[in-house]
């Protein structure tokens, strides 16, 4: 309590609008929850509600962004158990992603190999306004990229760089039938239309030379493949978050902006001067029509598009050299600006598509805009000036109403499908439930501490599945056993099926989840691939029979085409390698069974291991620097004789005359027993 | 059931000793558990037993090895929640470990920079035979290394390479007062005593030229600092696992061996020929005495010892050029061999120090050796020949007894402190409880699937804390929602406080835990550091006041000494950088509060981000390749104005005349509010 009071004292003068009445109400809410939660009694109902007995499965897959770890974390709900880490933008030594030869091209960009990114928003692909469980699209915030994860294999299969963008934050937002994935820049940069890449400009020229961009990525209906169709060049603001319309507003997408002051320094102050920034509304269908009808210009570009082949598991990079763009001033009716409270963060459209909630993090009220009023205002030309040729609505003409005293620091909102909205309050550390129609606050749940995003399964779709809510808190501190100066982030699972919210579980989450999406397990699980079929493996270096293995030298390169199966590698003795050779191991896993990867690692490699899924081939590069006999072994415990699954490479001094020689594994042992469930 | 029957049919002819009676008994055990666990009823007692209500803390820290991810995972018990991933041997882009300038030296070895390893065995430092919660020692299996994690900061502070080793598997095993950390090689290699590194030898010369080594790492009482004191060169077997004696056997350490056949190929068969391999018993105190008294030889070596400075957080590498070694044949009484069942895996000494359990993975019985009988046999010279001058005991002269029909494929054993032992059966997928004195099986618990190690908090110490048991299963398959061809590994928490074991929880674990250790939370939590004191920061590039920031050019290198604090970087505008410059950002986090790291990342870097703990300085290298204005920003959501915590670096074409220029952040904003708990 004391801490919260201190906090309010600090924030109150700054925000300057919060009555002490209001502050008192918030404190009461928090204090109550706090005392209850620390009382030491076990809520056995809550315990039973989140417990998934051994051998049973969770009800939902939830996909949490890894934030600054660059990956996606898959958690089961309601247990809060981590089921998988899917490597996307960041090297993942555990399985060789970004280290082995097949996956390195996935991380290529116009800036070279980029082994990390900041992954913020996972969005499930959509059919008819609902998540369909086929793909997960995610953004790379730092070096602007959008990636696609295939949910049959839980693997990243496509990464596309976004040109003319810097901080690809309001991204990726799919339209209701996955027609487009929208990706807006966070930072504006000096976009040069006459040459590829950013231009050189002084920061003192920010106001004149810097622009933002919003990218329209077209997806292929059959396989979700992405192509950058065109961009819209937009004013030099910061673009924060986005959301698609639905139902009547299904042709529209919305983006929050901040720093409409166009400050380039001290943004903490500089971007918080104006009382209002904007919500940008874009008619994506009209934009696509304009682009198709020849309104688009073309400019040079230089961006990478990396795809993973389904059968060879080899990634390749394609470099694209131009991009089409639209200018809002040339495309009437395509884009409008709605005045929104100071530095808004999330924009969330309710399931009906009528209400647009703007989470103004520094605002005293939570405004809800009306799509039908917006249509009316367009018709009536109810504008209050324009910015770069983009009409600006009058605030009142598009406002449905404001939630009064919602809490301090609203950031994000989702919906339960029963007419209620749930908003996170960063500063007052609570989730606030309110009714979308009458804008009345119905309930408050204290959360620990400083919530960012929240997520209800399907909570941004046409039909939310309003049973659970996961709130992702930004600050952890004392919520778990201390682990030094840094703790994992803290998520909380709340039961929202009743009138009042009910806290069920605290669970720590990897790195920093910025957003999550969840989907019923039966929409994904039945399509999950258990292994890759060996006879569909088209890797050119694959070896499908032990009798076909080979070790060959070409100049200073030695190529080892080998196999793994419980419990041996073939060959397991290799001689004739010399110090300084480049050795490339192409290892094919001959297993055809679920959950039997083999790992391959060799001592002293300046590389990771590579984990080879059943039926697949993966390749590791190694340049031995000293003579010796180097063991390799299987790194993933695979059978009772796993510890015997090892071999050696003899490395002789440079110029030695030891010929290439390798064992062929003639005496084949009986496959050892192991628990097997199919 | 059907699957298990099939499995037994496959294994039975191979093992050749298992009666169908026995097989039936095992199946009955498994079937019962299986049916119960899949019945769909929630065991509300189990749910309550593992539920840690929001805001409360777990009872134990458990440290699970990350196996092929090269890290340590910290889980809370009984909740099974992941609390932290501690980067050790593997690059960790999430916080810049192995990418930023301070930590890169941690991953240097005699083979160059090695960004990955296979981490198997976490062992807590010891005082008086008990875990003291100060440090965690872990092994790197692939490129032989031992690391030390400081449990006040949960950071890796020391990594030492082990010469003359290949596959540092039976490692690291501390003696009862942490006098030594023992580290045995898994693979034997051609050790050359006249030059550094491995020698070149043909695999056909394995029997003559290959040797193993056991390393004695001395630790400093004050700070746990390691120094390689000496090695013992041992016969050319494979060395698998180790365990220290205690009480009467406290001067001894024990190592299991396999491949005493000295096969170099087809080990699956070749290393499984002999009915018996050996348990090696070494008197470490006597060895240390021999080494101190001049029995040690010296040979050239070349190995890295990397340490992280406590105050600057800068790692540095030292290269060591020689190592001392003992030869068993010259050191009578130092080493003995005990015949042990075929290819044994774990060796586990009971809390009294009298009983040594050898888990012979291919054996029909589980032999328990007696330390007092061993002492007697030494006195009586009750030997059955010798190997390389090392006396071999007669099996019967040192055997206490055999557990009959323990199950199929015993791998590991721990103890509850009440006279009971618990062993994992890999093939029959169960944990078997048996009495150490009378060797009778007391209980069986089916586990899913194929358990490797198990762990009881303190289960390898003088006084186990026999409340919980965690079993780490090697195969997952259908235990969780499917996530493609690979699933996380499967751990299970079992209540062992009663006569019968009680299954509480399934929880997935990152990568592959090979072993774990757990300790009561109150032995670690009170010493956990919450932030680093800024005035103790001795990093030479630290900037402790915003007014001291600088950007300086020296030739083609630009050095940026900058600060971060909620919610801005100083400087946030930098100009005068040119394409191809090497820019080094030294970022000091001025915060002095718990759990407020700031992340620093810059667009397009061929690098990770770096996460800077409060009070620390971290440095990131960047070579921009194209002109433009590159944003940087804080990657860890730190305050309500986090999204405004950003800046820009202008990169002009090579040879441009834009001078170095940077903002100084004169207008200091009020620190924004944020939930704060101290």
mmCIF file of C-alpha atoms in Angstrom, chain A residues 3 7 11 37 40-43 46-47 51 53-58 60-61 68-69 81-84 90-91 93-94 99 110-116 118 141-144 153-154 165-166 169 186-187 189-190 195 198-203 206 210 238 240 258 264-269 343 361 411 426 429 449-450 474-489 503-504 506 508 510-512 521 525 528-530 532 566-568 572-573 575 593-595 601-609 611 613 625-631 633 635-637 639-641 643-644 646 648 650-653 665 667 669 672-677, chain B residues 3 7 10-11 37 40-43 46-47 51 53-58 60-61 68-69 81-84 90-91 93-94 99 110-116 118 141-144 153-154 165-166 169 186-187 189-190 195 198-203 206 210 238 240 258 264-269 343 361 411 426 429 449-450 474-489 503-504 506 508 510-512 521 525 528-530 532 566-568 572-573 575 593-595 601-609 611 613 625-631 633 635-637 639-641 643-644 646 648 650-653 667 669 672-677:
data_model
loop_
_atom_site.group_PDB
_atom_site.id
_atom_site.type_symbol
_atom_site.label_atom_id
_atom_site.label_comp_id
_atom_site.label_asym_id
_atom_site.label_seq_id
_atom_site.Cartn_x
_atom_site.Cartn_y
_atom_site.Cartn_z
ATOM 1 C CA UNK A 3 4.578 1.815 -2.170
ATOM 2 C CA UNK A 7 3.950 5.908 -6.722
ATOM 3 C CA UNK A 11 2.755 10.272 -11.020
ATOM 4 C CA UNK A 37 -2.938 -13.146 -2.307
ATOM 5 C CA UNK A 40 -0.789 -18.001 2.521
ATOM 6 C CA UNK A 41 -3.977 -19.979 2.073
ATOM 7 C CA UNK A 42 -4.113 -22.221 -0.948
ATOM 8 C CA UNK A 43 -7.163 -21.567 -3.110
ATOM 9 C CA UNK A 46 -7.875 -22.157 -8.304
ATOM 10 C CA UNK A 47 -5.363 -24.986 -7.918
ATOM 11 C CA UNK A 51 -3.979 -28.294 -12.824
ATOM 12 C CA UNK A 53 -3.089 -34.065 -14.484
ATOM 13 C CA UNK A 54 -0.118 -36.098 -15.710
ATOM 14 C CA UNK A 55 -0.871 -37.493 -19.144
ATOM 15 C CA UNK A 56 -3.632 -35.039 -19.935
ATOM 16 C CA UNK A 57 -3.324 -32.079 -22.262
ATOM 17 C CA UNK A 58 -3.892 -28.385 -21.975
ATOM 18 C CA UNK A 60 -5.303 -24.075 -25.409
ATOM 19 C CA UNK A 61 -2.065 -23.407 -27.200
ATOM 20 C CA UNK A 68 14.001 -9.399 -26.706
ATOM 21 C CA UNK A 69 14.814 -13.077 -27.125
ATOM 22 C CA UNK A 81 3.494 -24.731 -18.806
ATOM 23 C CA UNK A 82 6.082 -23.891 -21.461
ATOM 24 C CA UNK A 83 5.619 -26.406 -24.304
ATOM 25 C CA UNK A 84 8.080 -25.157 -26.899
ATOM 26 C CA UNK A 90 17.537 -15.317 -33.188
ATOM 27 C CA UNK A 91 20.265 -17.927 -33.451
ATOM 28 C CA UNK A 93 22.281 -23.089 -30.666
ATOM 29 C CA UNK A 94 20.102 -25.781 -29.138
ATOM 30 C CA UNK A 99 24.313 -21.936 -37.154
ATOM 31 C CA UNK A 110 20.308 -6.251 -46.495
ATOM 32 C CA UNK A 111 22.591 -5.447 -43.533
ATOM 33 C CA UNK A 112 24.177 -8.909 -43.673
ATOM 34 C CA UNK A 113 23.637 -11.728 -41.220
ATOM 35 C CA UNK A 114 21.589 -10.487 -38.259
ATOM 36 C CA UNK A 115 21.544 -13.094 -35.484
ATOM 37 C CA UNK A 116 18.922 -11.497 -33.261
ATOM 38 C CA UNK A 118 13.084 -8.201 -30.922
ATOM 39 C CA UNK A 141 11.055 -4.977 -34.424
ATOM 40 C CA UNK A 142 14.694 -4.022 -34.672
ATOM 41 C CA UNK A 143 15.807 -4.940 -38.175
ATOM 42 C CA UNK A 144 12.378 -4.703 -39.789
ATOM 43 C CA UNK A 153 5.813 -28.292 -37.838
ATOM 44 C CA UNK A 154 6.210 -25.381 -35.396
ATOM 45 C CA UNK A 165 10.949 0.854 -42.146
ATOM 46 C CA UNK A 166 12.831 1.238 -38.871
ATOM 47 C CA UNK A 169 6.474 -2.365 -34.325
ATOM 48 C CA UNK A 186 7.683 2.587 -35.538
ATOM 49 C CA UNK A 187 10.395 5.126 -36.316
ATOM 50 C CA UNK A 189 13.452 7.682 -41.285
ATOM 51 C CA UNK A 190 14.677 9.694 -44.265
ATOM 52 C CA UNK A 195 17.785 5.000 -54.362
ATOM 53 C CA UNK A 198 17.592 4.988 -46.160
ATOM 54 C CA UNK A 199 18.952 8.363 -47.145
ATOM 55 C CA UNK A 200 21.520 10.378 -45.205
ATOM 56 C CA UNK A 201 19.921 13.307 -43.393
ATOM 57 C CA UNK A 202 20.678 15.350 -40.339
ATOM 58 C CA UNK A 203 18.424 14.915 -37.334
ATOM 59 C CA UNK A 206 13.663 15.511 -39.133
ATOM 60 C CA UNK A 210 11.600 11.880 -42.274
ATOM 61 C CA UNK A 238 6.096 7.261 -34.716
ATOM 62 C CA UNK A 240 2.891 2.283 -32.436
ATOM 63 C CA UNK A 258 2.741 9.203 -31.276
ATOM 64 C CA UNK A 264 13.888 13.759 -32.823
ATOM 65 C CA UNK A 265 15.418 14.083 -29.374
ATOM 66 C CA UNK A 266 14.319 13.868 -25.728
ATOM 67 C CA UNK A 267 11.203 12.065 -26.912
ATOM 68 C CA UNK A 268 10.184 11.338 -23.369
ATOM 69 C CA UNK A 269 9.296 15.030 -23.229
ATOM 70 C CA UNK A 343 0.667 9.209 -27.073
ATOM 71 C CA UNK A 361 -1.325 5.716 -21.926
ATOM 72 C CA UNK A 411 -2.152 0.256 -22.658
ATOM 73 C CA UNK A 426 0.308 0.024 -16.543
ATOM 74 C CA UNK A 429 -1.168 -2.199 -12.052
ATOM 75 C CA UNK A 449 3.319 -5.419 -11.681
ATOM 76 C CA UNK A 450 2.725 -2.931 -14.470
ATOM 77 C CA UNK A 474 6.327 -5.858 -17.335
ATOM 78 C CA UNK A 475 7.869 -5.805 -13.889
ATOM 79 C CA UNK A 476 8.405 -8.923 -11.751
ATOM 80 C CA UNK A 477 10.480 -8.032 -8.683
ATOM 81 C CA UNK A 478 9.265 -10.111 -5.718
ATOM 82 C CA UNK A 479 6.705 -12.318 -7.499
ATOM 83 C CA UNK A 480 9.041 -15.318 -7.698
ATOM 84 C CA UNK A 481 12.061 -16.589 -5.860
ATOM 85 C CA UNK A 482 14.804 -14.042 -6.558
ATOM 86 C CA UNK A 483 17.256 -14.908 -9.339
ATOM 87 C CA UNK A 484 19.697 -12.013 -9.158
ATOM 88 C CA UNK A 485 19.162 -8.572 -10.678
ATOM 89 C CA UNK A 486 16.844 -9.903 -13.393
ATOM 90 C CA UNK A 487 13.797 -12.149 -13.197
ATOM 91 C CA UNK A 488 11.705 -13.731 -15.877
ATOM 92 C CA UNK A 489 8.631 -11.753 -16.754
ATOM 93 C CA UNK A 503 -7.104 -14.729 -10.261
ATOM 94 C CA UNK A 504 -5.948 -18.282 -10.941
ATOM 95 C CA UNK A 506 1.086 -16.611 -11.678
ATOM 96 C CA UNK A 508 6.868 -16.730 -15.266
ATOM 97 C CA UNK A 510 10.640 -16.226 -21.049
ATOM 98 C CA UNK A 511 12.157 -12.872 -21.942
ATOM 99 C CA UNK A 512 9.442 -10.333 -22.550
ATOM 100 C CA UNK A 521 -5.883 -27.100 -29.024
ATOM 101 C CA UNK A 525 -2.965 -30.512 -32.617
ATOM 102 C CA UNK A 528 0.896 -31.493 -36.087
ATOM 103 C CA UNK A 529 3.569 -33.369 -38.046
ATOM 104 C CA UNK A 530 5.221 -36.166 -36.064
ATOM 105 C CA UNK A 532 9.397 -35.955 -41.839
ATOM 106 C CA UNK A 566 19.524 -45.614 -32.878
ATOM 107 C CA UNK A 567 22.267 -46.070 -31.783
ATOM 108 C CA UNK A 568 25.041 -45.282 -34.216
ATOM 109 C CA UNK A 572 31.808 -43.530 -36.992
ATOM 110 C CA UNK A 573 35.513 -43.516 -37.869
ATOM 111 C CA UNK A 575 40.531 -40.417 -41.110
ATOM 112 C CA UNK A 593 9.221 -42.171 -35.462
ATOM 113 C CA UNK A 594 7.913 -39.276 -33.385
ATOM 114 C CA UNK A 595 10.189 -37.330 -31.054
ATOM 115 C CA UNK A 601 28.154 -32.188 -32.371
ATOM 116 C CA UNK A 602 31.897 -32.345 -32.766
ATOM 117 C CA UNK A 603 34.442 -31.285 -30.188
ATOM 118 C CA UNK A 604 36.048 -27.886 -30.594
ATOM 119 C CA UNK A 605 33.777 -26.655 -33.391
ATOM 120 C CA UNK A 606 33.311 -22.883 -33.625
ATOM 121 C CA UNK A 607 29.675 -23.673 -34.095
ATOM 122 C CA UNK A 608 26.604 -25.044 -32.374
ATOM 123 C CA UNK A 609 25.327 -28.568 -32.537
ATOM 124 C CA UNK A 611 19.553 -31.352 -34.096
ATOM 125 C CA UNK A 613 14.554 -34.343 -36.975
ATOM 126 C CA UNK A 625 42.611 -25.991 -35.917
ATOM 127 C CA UNK A 626 44.761 -28.568 -34.155
ATOM 128 C CA UNK A 627 45.721 -32.167 -34.863
ATOM 129 C CA UNK A 628 44.094 -34.844 -32.770
ATOM 130 C CA UNK A 629 41.289 -37.345 -32.713
ATOM 131 C CA UNK A 630 38.006 -35.488 -32.335
ATOM 132 C CA UNK A 631 35.002 -37.316 -30.970
ATOM 133 C CA UNK A 633 28.390 -38.001 -30.572
ATOM 134 C CA UNK A 635 23.599 -35.078 -28.060
ATOM 135 C CA UNK A 636 19.934 -36.034 -27.565
ATOM 136 C CA UNK A 637 19.507 -39.126 -25.375
ATOM 137 C CA UNK A 639 18.053 -45.056 -26.542
ATOM 138 C CA UNK A 640 19.539 -47.284 -23.872
ATOM 139 C CA UNK A 641 22.728 -47.312 -25.942
ATOM 140 C CA UNK A 643 25.985 -43.190 -24.684
ATOM 141 C CA UNK A 644 27.611 -45.532 -27.195
ATOM 142 C CA UNK A 646 29.729 -41.797 -30.876
ATOM 143 C CA UNK A 648 35.871 -40.045 -34.149
ATOM 144 C CA UNK A 650 41.226 -38.063 -36.998
ATOM 145 C CA UNK A 651 42.803 -34.723 -37.866
ATOM 146 C CA UNK A 652 46.387 -34.989 -39.063
ATOM 147 C CA UNK A 653 48.870 -32.159 -39.535
ATOM 148 C CA UNK A 665 29.274 -49.933 -40.329
ATOM 149 C CA UNK A 667 28.056 -55.236 -38.533
ATOM 150 C CA UNK A 669 23.389 -54.130 -34.450
ATOM 151 C CA UNK A 672 17.882 -51.224 -29.117
ATOM 152 C CA UNK A 673 14.596 -51.130 -27.275
ATOM 153 C CA UNK A 674 13.022 -47.910 -26.142
ATOM 154 C CA UNK A 675 9.610 -46.850 -24.986
ATOM 155 C CA UNK A 676 7.510 -46.232 -28.059
ATOM 156 C CA UNK A 677 4.060 -44.718 -28.302
ATOM 157 C CA UNK B 3 3.287 -51.137 -26.619
ATOM 158 C CA UNK B 7 8.998 -53.376 -26.256
ATOM 159 C CA UNK B 10 12.263 -56.647 -28.482
ATOM 160 C CA UNK B 11 14.561 -56.156 -25.542
ATOM 161 C CA UNK B 37 -3.330 -41.168 -14.937
ATOM 162 C CA UNK B 40 -9.473 -37.766 -16.663
ATOM 163 C CA UNK B 41 -10.235 -37.113 -13.012
ATOM 164 C CA UNK B 42 -8.402 -34.244 -11.413
ATOM 165 C CA UNK B 43 -6.505 -35.298 -8.309
ATOM 166 C CA UNK B 46 -2.099 -33.351 -6.168
ATOM 167 C CA UNK B 47 -3.296 -30.061 -7.634
ATOM 168 C CA UNK B 51 0.003 -25.090 -6.572
ATOM 169 C CA UNK B 53 -0.680 -19.246 -5.065
ATOM 170 C CA UNK B 54 -0.036 -15.926 -6.808
ATOM 171 C CA UNK B 55 2.448 -13.902 -4.806
ATOM 172 C CA UNK B 56 3.844 -16.839 -2.882
ATOM 173 C CA UNK B 57 7.171 -18.499 -3.553
ATOM 174 C CA UNK B 58 8.321 -21.988 -4.323
ATOM 175 C CA UNK B 60 13.002 -25.110 -3.576
ATOM 176 C CA UNK B 61 15.246 -23.810 -6.298
ATOM 177 C CA UNK B 68 22.130 -29.627 -25.633
ATOM 178 C CA UNK B 69 21.127 -26.005 -25.073
ATOM 179 C CA UNK B 81 7.682 -23.223 -13.052
ATOM 180 C CA UNK B 82 10.707 -22.030 -15.008
ATOM 181 C CA UNK B 83 12.234 -19.139 -13.039
ATOM 182 C CA UNK B 84 15.381 -18.385 -15.050
ATOM 183 C CA UNK B 90 26.071 -21.015 -25.273
ATOM 184 C CA UNK B 91 25.565 -17.611 -26.836
ATOM 185 C CA UNK B 93 21.200 -13.293 -27.706
ATOM 186 C CA UNK B 94 18.509 -12.345 -25.215
ATOM 187 C CA UNK B 99 27.803 -11.352 -28.299
ATOM 188 C CA UNK B 110 42.114 -23.357 -27.369
ATOM 189 C CA UNK B 111 39.977 -24.103 -30.474
ATOM 190 C CA UNK B 112 38.899 -20.468 -30.746
ATOM 191 C CA UNK B 113 35.477 -19.057 -29.968
ATOM 192 C CA UNK B 114 33.053 -21.894 -29.249
ATOM 193 C CA UNK B 115 29.482 -20.581 -29.063
ATOM 194 C CA UNK B 116 27.806 -23.720 -27.761
ATOM 195 C CA UNK B 118 26.340 -29.634 -24.103
ATOM 196 C CA UNK B 141 30.591 -32.065 -22.406
ATOM 197 C CA UNK B 142 31.603 -31.352 -25.975
ATOM 198 C CA UNK B 143 34.550 -28.985 -25.806
ATOM 199 C CA UNK B 144 35.744 -30.019 -22.354
ATOM 200 C CA UNK B 153 23.843 -13.024 -9.202
ATOM 201 C CA UNK B 154 22.826 -16.169 -11.123
ATOM 202 C CA UNK B 165 39.946 -34.582 -22.253
ATOM 203 C CA UNK B 166 37.317 -35.236 -24.913
ATOM 204 C CA UNK B 169 31.047 -36.150 -19.110
ATOM 205 C CA UNK B 186 34.260 -39.527 -21.510
ATOM 206 C CA UNK B 187 36.270 -40.384 -24.606
ATOM 207 C CA UNK B 189 42.154 -39.723 -26.964
ATOM 208 C CA UNK B 190 45.804 -39.986 -27.974
ATOM 209 C CA UNK B 195 53.472 -31.440 -26.723
ATOM 210 C CA UNK B 198 45.991 -34.175 -28.632
ATOM 211 C CA UNK B 199 48.363 -36.219 -30.707
ATOM 212 C CA UNK B 200 47.678 -37.539 -34.192
ATOM 213 C CA UNK B 201 47.017 -41.295 -34.160
ATOM 214 C CA UNK B 202 45.133 -43.746 -36.292
ATOM 215 C CA UNK B 203 41.994 -45.246 -34.839
ATOM 216 C CA UNK B 206 43.328 -47.054 -30.245
ATOM 217 C CA UNK B 210 44.523 -43.745 -26.390
ATOM 218 C CA UNK B 238 35.217 -44.437 -21.795
ATOM 219 C CA UNK B 240 30.786 -42.176 -17.844
ATOM 220 C CA UNK B 258 32.456 -48.556 -20.243
ATOM 221 C CA UNK B 264 36.927 -47.529 -31.480
ATOM 222 C CA UNK B 265 34.073 -48.326 -33.862
ATOM 223 C CA UNK B 266 30.549 -49.750 -33.716
ATOM 224 C CA UNK B 267 30.570 -49.064 -29.994
ATOM 225 C CA UNK B 268 26.931 -49.997 -29.732
ATOM 226 C CA UNK B 269 28.172 -53.563 -30.148
ATOM 227 C CA UNK B 343 28.431 -50.756 -19.409
ATOM 228 C CA UNK B 361 22.117 -50.222 -17.755
ATOM 229 C CA UNK B 411 20.522 -45.634 -15.057
ATOM 230 C CA UNK B 426 15.135 -46.447 -18.746
ATOM 231 C CA UNK B 429 10.015 -46.603 -17.819
ATOM 232 C CA UNK B 449 8.865 -42.176 -20.965
ATOM 233 C CA UNK B 450 12.335 -43.630 -20.516
ATOM 234 C CA UNK B 474 14.167 -38.759 -22.145
ATOM 235 C CA UNK B 475 11.225 -39.313 -24.437
ATOM 236 C CA UNK B 476 8.093 -37.123 -24.429
ATOM 237 C CA UNK B 477 5.887 -38.075 -27.392
ATOM 238 C CA UNK B 478 2.223 -37.745 -26.351
ATOM 239 C CA UNK B 479 2.690 -36.273 -22.855
ATOM 240 C CA UNK B 480 1.916 -32.712 -23.953
ATOM 241 C CA UNK B 481 0.081 -31.021 -26.761
ATOM 242 C CA UNK B 482 2.025 -31.880 -29.916
ATOM 243 C CA UNK B 483 4.476 -29.258 -31.165
ATOM 244 C CA UNK B 484 5.736 -30.828 -34.393
ATOM 245 C CA UNK B 485 8.434 -33.498 -34.632
ATOM 246 C CA UNK B 486 10.104 -32.381 -31.407
ATOM 247 C CA UNK B 487 8.709 -31.728 -27.943
ATOM 248 C CA UNK B 488 10.289 -30.328 -24.842
ATOM 249 C CA UNK B 489 11.538 -32.964 -22.466
ATOM 250 C CA UNK B 503 2.724 -38.788 -8.782
ATOM 251 C CA UNK B 504 2.063 -35.056 -8.516
ATOM 252 C CA UNK B 506 4.162 -33.476 -15.286
ATOM 253 C CA UNK B 508 8.012 -29.887 -19.618
ATOM 254 C CA UNK B 510 13.891 -26.935 -21.764
ATOM 255 C CA UNK B 511 16.224 -28.922 -24.007
ATOM 256 C CA UNK B 512 17.463 -31.977 -22.205
ATOM 257 C CA UNK B 521 15.007 -21.566 -1.142
ATOM 258 C CA UNK B 525 17.243 -16.309 -1.783
ATOM 259 C CA UNK B 528 20.451 -12.818 -4.110
ATOM 260 C CA UNK B 529 21.784 -9.501 -5.445
ATOM 261 C CA UNK B 530 19.053 -7.100 -6.524
ATOM 262 C CA UNK B 532 24.833 -3.721 -8.940
ATOM 263 C CA UNK B 566 13.974 5.668 -17.258
ATOM 264 C CA UNK B 567 13.104 6.773 -19.897
ATOM 265 C CA UNK B 568 15.930 7.999 -22.073
ATOM 266 C CA UNK B 572 19.917 10.082 -28.075
ATOM 267 C CA UNK B 573 21.128 11.833 -31.239
ATOM 268 C CA UNK B 575 25.866 12.235 -36.003
ATOM 269 C CA UNK B 593 16.563 -0.558 -8.352
ATOM 270 C CA UNK B 594 15.667 -4.237 -8.630
ATOM 271 C CA UNK B 595 14.571 -5.763 -11.922
ATOM 272 C CA UNK B 601 19.786 -2.589 -29.638
ATOM 273 C CA UNK B 602 20.512 -0.845 -32.886
ATOM 274 C CA UNK B 603 18.860 -1.580 -36.217
ATOM 275 C CA UNK B 604 20.767 -3.726 -38.684
ATOM 276 C CA UNK B 605 23.549 -4.782 -36.304
ATOM 277 C CA UNK B 606 25.216 -8.110 -37.051
ATOM 278 C CA UNK B 607 24.929 -8.741 -33.371
ATOM 279 C CA UNK B 608 22.472 -9.346 -30.572
ATOM 280 C CA UNK B 609 21.072 -6.774 -28.233
ATOM 281 C CA UNK B 611 20.753 -6.155 -21.658
ATOM 282 C CA UNK B 613 21.619 -4.643 -15.393
ATOM 283 C CA UNK B 625 27.092 -0.991 -43.932
ATOM 284 C CA UNK B 626 24.707 1.513 -45.486
ATOM 285 C CA UNK B 627 24.044 5.191 -44.998
ATOM 286 C CA UNK B 628 20.879 6.175 -43.195
ATOM 287 C CA UNK B 629 19.528 7.176 -39.814
ATOM 288 C CA UNK B 630 19.551 4.140 -37.536
ATOM 289 C CA UNK B 631 17.258 4.072 -34.539
ATOM 290 C CA UNK B 633 15.882 1.895 -28.417
ATOM 291 C CA UNK B 635 14.220 -3.333 -25.638
ATOM 292 C CA UNK B 636 12.975 -4.135 -22.113
ATOM 293 C CA UNK B 637 9.719 -2.368 -21.261
ATOM 294 C CA UNK B 639 8.277 2.511 -17.703
ATOM 295 C CA UNK B 640 5.124 4.152 -18.987
ATOM 296 C CA UNK B 641 7.357 6.122 -21.363
ATOM 297 C CA UNK B 643 8.202 3.465 -26.008
ATOM 298 C CA UNK B 644 9.732 6.944 -26.083
ATOM 299 C CA UNK B 646 14.809 5.790 -28.297
ATOM 300 C CA UNK B 648 19.157 7.787 -33.633
ATOM 301 C CA UNK B 650 23.139 9.159 -38.442
ATOM 302 C CA UNK B 651 25.436 7.200 -40.751
ATOM 303 C CA UNK B 652 26.813 9.254 -43.611
ATOM 304 C CA UNK B 653 28.655 7.969 -46.681
ATOM 305 C CA UNK B 667 16.271 19.129 -20.482
ATOM 306 C CA UNK B 669 12.467 15.001 -17.612
ATOM 307 C CA UNK B 672 8.204 8.580 -14.910
ATOM 308 C CA UNK B 673 6.247 6.559 -12.402
ATOM 309 C CA UNK B 674 6.305 2.809 -12.294
ATOM 310 C CA UNK B 675 5.295 0.179 -9.804
ATOM 311 C CA UNK B 676 8.118 -0.157 -7.323
ATOM 312 C CA UNK B 677 8.613 -2.751 -4.621
#
